[in-house]
Short mmCIF file of C-alpha atoms and ligand atoms in Angstrom, two decimals:
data_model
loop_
_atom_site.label_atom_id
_atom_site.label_comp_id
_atom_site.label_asym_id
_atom_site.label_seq_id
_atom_site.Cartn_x
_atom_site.Cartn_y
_atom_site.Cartn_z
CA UNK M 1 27.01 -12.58 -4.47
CA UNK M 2 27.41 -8.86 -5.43
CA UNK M 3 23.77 -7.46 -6.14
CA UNK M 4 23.79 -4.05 -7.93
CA UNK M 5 20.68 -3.23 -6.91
CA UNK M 6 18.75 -4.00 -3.33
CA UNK M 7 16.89 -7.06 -3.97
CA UNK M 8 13.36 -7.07 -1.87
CA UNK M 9 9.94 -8.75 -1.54
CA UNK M 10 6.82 -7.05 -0.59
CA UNK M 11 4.71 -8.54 1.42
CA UNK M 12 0.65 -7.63 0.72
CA UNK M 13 -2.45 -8.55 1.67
CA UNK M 14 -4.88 -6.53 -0.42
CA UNK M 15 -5.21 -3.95 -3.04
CA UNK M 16 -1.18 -3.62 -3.50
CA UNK M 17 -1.64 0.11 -4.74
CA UNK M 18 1.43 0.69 -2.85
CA UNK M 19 3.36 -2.45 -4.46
CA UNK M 20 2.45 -1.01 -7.30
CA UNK M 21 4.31 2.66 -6.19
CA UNK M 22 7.43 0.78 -5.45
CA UNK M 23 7.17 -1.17 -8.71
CA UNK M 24 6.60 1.50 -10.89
CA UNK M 25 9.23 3.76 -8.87
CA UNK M 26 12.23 0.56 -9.79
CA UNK M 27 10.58 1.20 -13.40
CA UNK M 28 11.36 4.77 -13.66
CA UNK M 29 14.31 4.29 -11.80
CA UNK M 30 13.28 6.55 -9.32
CA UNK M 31 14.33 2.88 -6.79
CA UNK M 32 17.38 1.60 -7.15
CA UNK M 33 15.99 -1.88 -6.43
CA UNK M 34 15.18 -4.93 -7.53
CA UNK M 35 10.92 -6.49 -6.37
CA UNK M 36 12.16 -10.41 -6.54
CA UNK M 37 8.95 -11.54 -4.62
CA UNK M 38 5.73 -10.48 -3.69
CA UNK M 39 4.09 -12.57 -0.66
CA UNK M 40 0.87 -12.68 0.23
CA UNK M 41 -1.69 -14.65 2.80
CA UNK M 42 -4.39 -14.00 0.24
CA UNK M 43 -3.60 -15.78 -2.94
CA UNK M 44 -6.81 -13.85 -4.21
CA UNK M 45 -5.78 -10.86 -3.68
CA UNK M 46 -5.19 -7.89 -6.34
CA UNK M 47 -1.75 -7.42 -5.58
CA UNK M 48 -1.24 -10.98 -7.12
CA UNK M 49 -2.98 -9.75 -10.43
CA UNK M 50 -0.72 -6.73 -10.18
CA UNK M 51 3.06 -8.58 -9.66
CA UNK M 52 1.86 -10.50 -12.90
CA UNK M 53 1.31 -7.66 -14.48
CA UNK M 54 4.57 -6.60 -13.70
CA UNK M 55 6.70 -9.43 -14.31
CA UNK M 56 7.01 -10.08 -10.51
CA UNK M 57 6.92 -13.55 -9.02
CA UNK M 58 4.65 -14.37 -6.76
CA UNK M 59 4.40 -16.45 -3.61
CA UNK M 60 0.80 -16.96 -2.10
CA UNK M 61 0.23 -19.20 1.57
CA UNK M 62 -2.84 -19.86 3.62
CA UNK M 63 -1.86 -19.14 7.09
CA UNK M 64 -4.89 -21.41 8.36
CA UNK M 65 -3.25 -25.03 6.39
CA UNK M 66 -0.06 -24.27 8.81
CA UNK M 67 -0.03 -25.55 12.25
CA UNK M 68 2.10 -22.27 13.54
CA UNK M 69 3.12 -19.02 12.24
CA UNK M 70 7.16 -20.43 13.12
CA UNK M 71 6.28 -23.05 9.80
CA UNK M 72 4.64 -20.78 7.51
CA UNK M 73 7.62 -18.24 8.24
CA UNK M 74 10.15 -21.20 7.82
CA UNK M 75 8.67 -21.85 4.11
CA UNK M 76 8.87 -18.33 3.96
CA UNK M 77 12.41 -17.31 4.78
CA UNK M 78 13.48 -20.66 2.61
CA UNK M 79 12.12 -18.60 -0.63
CA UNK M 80 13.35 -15.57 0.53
CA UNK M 81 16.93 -16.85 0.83
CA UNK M 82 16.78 -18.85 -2.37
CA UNK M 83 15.93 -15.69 -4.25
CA UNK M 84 18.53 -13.77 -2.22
CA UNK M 85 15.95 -11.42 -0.64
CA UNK M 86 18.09 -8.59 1.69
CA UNK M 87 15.12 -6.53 2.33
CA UNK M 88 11.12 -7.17 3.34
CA UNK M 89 9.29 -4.80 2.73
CA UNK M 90 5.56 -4.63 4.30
CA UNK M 91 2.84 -2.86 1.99
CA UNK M 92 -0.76 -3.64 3.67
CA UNK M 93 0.43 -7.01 5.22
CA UNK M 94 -1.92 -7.20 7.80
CA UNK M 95 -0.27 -10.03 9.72
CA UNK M 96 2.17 -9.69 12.47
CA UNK M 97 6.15 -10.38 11.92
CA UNK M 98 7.63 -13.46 14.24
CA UNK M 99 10.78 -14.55 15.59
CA UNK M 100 11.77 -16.94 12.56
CA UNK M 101 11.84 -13.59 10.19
CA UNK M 102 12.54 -10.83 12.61
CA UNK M 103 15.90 -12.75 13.55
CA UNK M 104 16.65 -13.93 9.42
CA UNK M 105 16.28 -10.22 8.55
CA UNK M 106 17.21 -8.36 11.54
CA UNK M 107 17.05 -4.27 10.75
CA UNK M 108 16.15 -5.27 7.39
CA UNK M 109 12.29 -5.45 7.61
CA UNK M 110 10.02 -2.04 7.04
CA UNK M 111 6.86 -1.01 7.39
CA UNK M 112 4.08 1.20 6.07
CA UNK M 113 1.37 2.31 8.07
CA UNK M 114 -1.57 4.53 7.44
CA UNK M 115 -1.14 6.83 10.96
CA UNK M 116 0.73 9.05 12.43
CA UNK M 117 2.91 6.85 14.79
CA UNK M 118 2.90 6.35 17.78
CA UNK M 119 -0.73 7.33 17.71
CA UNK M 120 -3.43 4.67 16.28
CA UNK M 121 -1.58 1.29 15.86
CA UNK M 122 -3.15 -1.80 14.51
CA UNK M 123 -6.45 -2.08 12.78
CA UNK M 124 -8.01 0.30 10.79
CA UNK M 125 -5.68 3.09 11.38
CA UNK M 126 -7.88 5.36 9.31
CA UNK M 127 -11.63 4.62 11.10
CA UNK M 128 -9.23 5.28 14.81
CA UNK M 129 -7.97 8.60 13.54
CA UNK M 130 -11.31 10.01 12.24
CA UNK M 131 -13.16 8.36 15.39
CA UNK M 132 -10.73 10.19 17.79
CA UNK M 133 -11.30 13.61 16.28
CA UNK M 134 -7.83 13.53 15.63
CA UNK M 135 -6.42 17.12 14.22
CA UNK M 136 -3.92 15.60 11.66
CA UNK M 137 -3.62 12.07 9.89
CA UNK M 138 -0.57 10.90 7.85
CA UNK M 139 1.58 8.02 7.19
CA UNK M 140 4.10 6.44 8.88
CA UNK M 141 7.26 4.10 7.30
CA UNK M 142 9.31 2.20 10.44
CA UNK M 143 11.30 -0.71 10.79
CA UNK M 144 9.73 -3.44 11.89
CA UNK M 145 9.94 -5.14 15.74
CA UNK M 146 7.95 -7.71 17.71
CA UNK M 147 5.35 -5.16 18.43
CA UNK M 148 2.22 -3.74 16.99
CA UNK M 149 3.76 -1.27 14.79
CA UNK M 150 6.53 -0.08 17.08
CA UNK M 151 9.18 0.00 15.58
CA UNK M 152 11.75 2.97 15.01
CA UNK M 153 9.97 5.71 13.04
CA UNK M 154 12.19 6.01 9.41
CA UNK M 155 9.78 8.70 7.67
CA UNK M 156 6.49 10.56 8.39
CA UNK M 157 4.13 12.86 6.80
CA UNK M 158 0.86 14.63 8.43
CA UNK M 159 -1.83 16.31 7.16
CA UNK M 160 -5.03 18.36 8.89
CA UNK M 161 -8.22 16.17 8.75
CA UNK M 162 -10.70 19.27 8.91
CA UNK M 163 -12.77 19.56 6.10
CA UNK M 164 -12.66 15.89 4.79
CA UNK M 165 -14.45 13.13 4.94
CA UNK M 166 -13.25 9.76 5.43
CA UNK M 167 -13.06 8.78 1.84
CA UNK M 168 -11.00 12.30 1.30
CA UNK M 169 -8.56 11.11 4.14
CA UNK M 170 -8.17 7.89 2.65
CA UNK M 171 -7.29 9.39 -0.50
CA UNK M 172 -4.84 11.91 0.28
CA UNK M 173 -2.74 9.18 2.75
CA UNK M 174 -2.78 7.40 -0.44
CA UNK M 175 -1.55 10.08 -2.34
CA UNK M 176 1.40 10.33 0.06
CA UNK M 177 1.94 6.72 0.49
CA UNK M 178 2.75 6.38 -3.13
CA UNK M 179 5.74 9.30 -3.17
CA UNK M 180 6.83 8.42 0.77
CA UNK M 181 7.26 4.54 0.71
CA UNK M 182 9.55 4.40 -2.74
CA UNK M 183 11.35 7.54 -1.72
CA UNK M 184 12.26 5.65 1.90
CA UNK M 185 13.17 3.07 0.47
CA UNK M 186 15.53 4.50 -1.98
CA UNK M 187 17.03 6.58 1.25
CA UNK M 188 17.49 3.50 3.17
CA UNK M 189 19.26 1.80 0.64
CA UNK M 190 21.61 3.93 -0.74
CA UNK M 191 22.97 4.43 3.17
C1 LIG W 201 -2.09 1.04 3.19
O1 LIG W 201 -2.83 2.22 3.44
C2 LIG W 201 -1.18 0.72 4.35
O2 LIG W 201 -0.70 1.87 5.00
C3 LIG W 201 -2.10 -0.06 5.24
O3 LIG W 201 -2.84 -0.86 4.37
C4 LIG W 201 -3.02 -0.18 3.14
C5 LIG W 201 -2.69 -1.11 2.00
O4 LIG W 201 -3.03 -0.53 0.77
N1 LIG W 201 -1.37 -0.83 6.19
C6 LIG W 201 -1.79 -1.09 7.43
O5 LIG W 201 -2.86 -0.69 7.86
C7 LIG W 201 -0.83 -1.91 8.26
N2 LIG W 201 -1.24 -1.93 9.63
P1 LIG W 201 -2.53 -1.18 -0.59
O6 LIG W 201 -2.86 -2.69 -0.52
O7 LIG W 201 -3.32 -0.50 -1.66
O8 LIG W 201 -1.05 -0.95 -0.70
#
């Protein structure tokens, strides 16, 4: 079927501020896409409050009630192909990708990640920058791989740390995350 606009699901695990800076970006049309799905591990999670809000269906697991990450990825990529997903798109999922979707969606997974790659991977990207004295944080958008955020870099945008605290640093990669995830995206799809 001929889709005018890039369908995709973000995946979240939290807040879903930046789920909400994709959503509102399709809104304003700013995103030539269509949000068919959010997922999330946490069925408590904001971000669930949040796709409701915004007319967005979503699909909530428990990791734990699955006997491997191949079956909850199986149920997974089943919804994702029934709702004719082409793009995954990974906002604060703090779970690693496997083989089942990493080979369903090959080149077609992204990620956003609160460092500037390939420094800090993994946890707490923010607490790692600060705790290394670090001279500039950022954000970082890259496809997606087997690895701890290793993918090809897509997009990236640094700042100077000196004179702010954590909670300032937090803020401002925020700030950018909002413009620099929906902007990538809307680059990537209109290739
Ligand atoms: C974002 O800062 C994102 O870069 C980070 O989680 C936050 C989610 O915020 N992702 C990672 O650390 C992935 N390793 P949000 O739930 O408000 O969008």
């Amino acid at each position: 079927m001929n889709h005018k606009l890039t369908r995709i699901a973000v995946f979240a695990s939290g807040n879903g501020s930046n789920f909400q800076a994709i959503a509102d970006a399709v809104q304003a049309g700013e995103l030539q896409a269509e949000v068919a799905l959010v997922v999330t591990d946490k069925p408590q999670a904001v971000v669930v409050e949040r796709a409701k809000k915004a007319g967005v269906e979503s699909f909530s697991f428990i990791p734990s009630e699955f006997d491997s990450k191949q079956l909850y990825e199986q149920m997974i990529k089943e919804k994702l192909e029934e709702l004719e997903v082409e793009w995954v798109v990974l906002a604060g999922y703090m779970r690693l990708i496997g083989p089942v979707l990493l080979e369903a969606f090959e080149n077609r997974i992204v990620n956003i990640h609160p460092s500037v790659l390939p420094a800090f991977p993994g946890k707490d990207a923010i607490g790692q920058t600060m705790a290394a004295g670090a001279e500039n944080a950022g954000v970082t958008v890259h496809f997606v791989d087997a690895g701890m955020d290793t993918g090809k870099i897509i997009s990236q945008e640094s700042f100077p740390v000196a004179g702010r605290d954590r909670a300032a640093v937090e803020q401002k990669i925020h700030e950018i995350e909002h413009q620099l995830y929906p902007a990538t995206l809307q680059q990537l799809f209109s290739r």
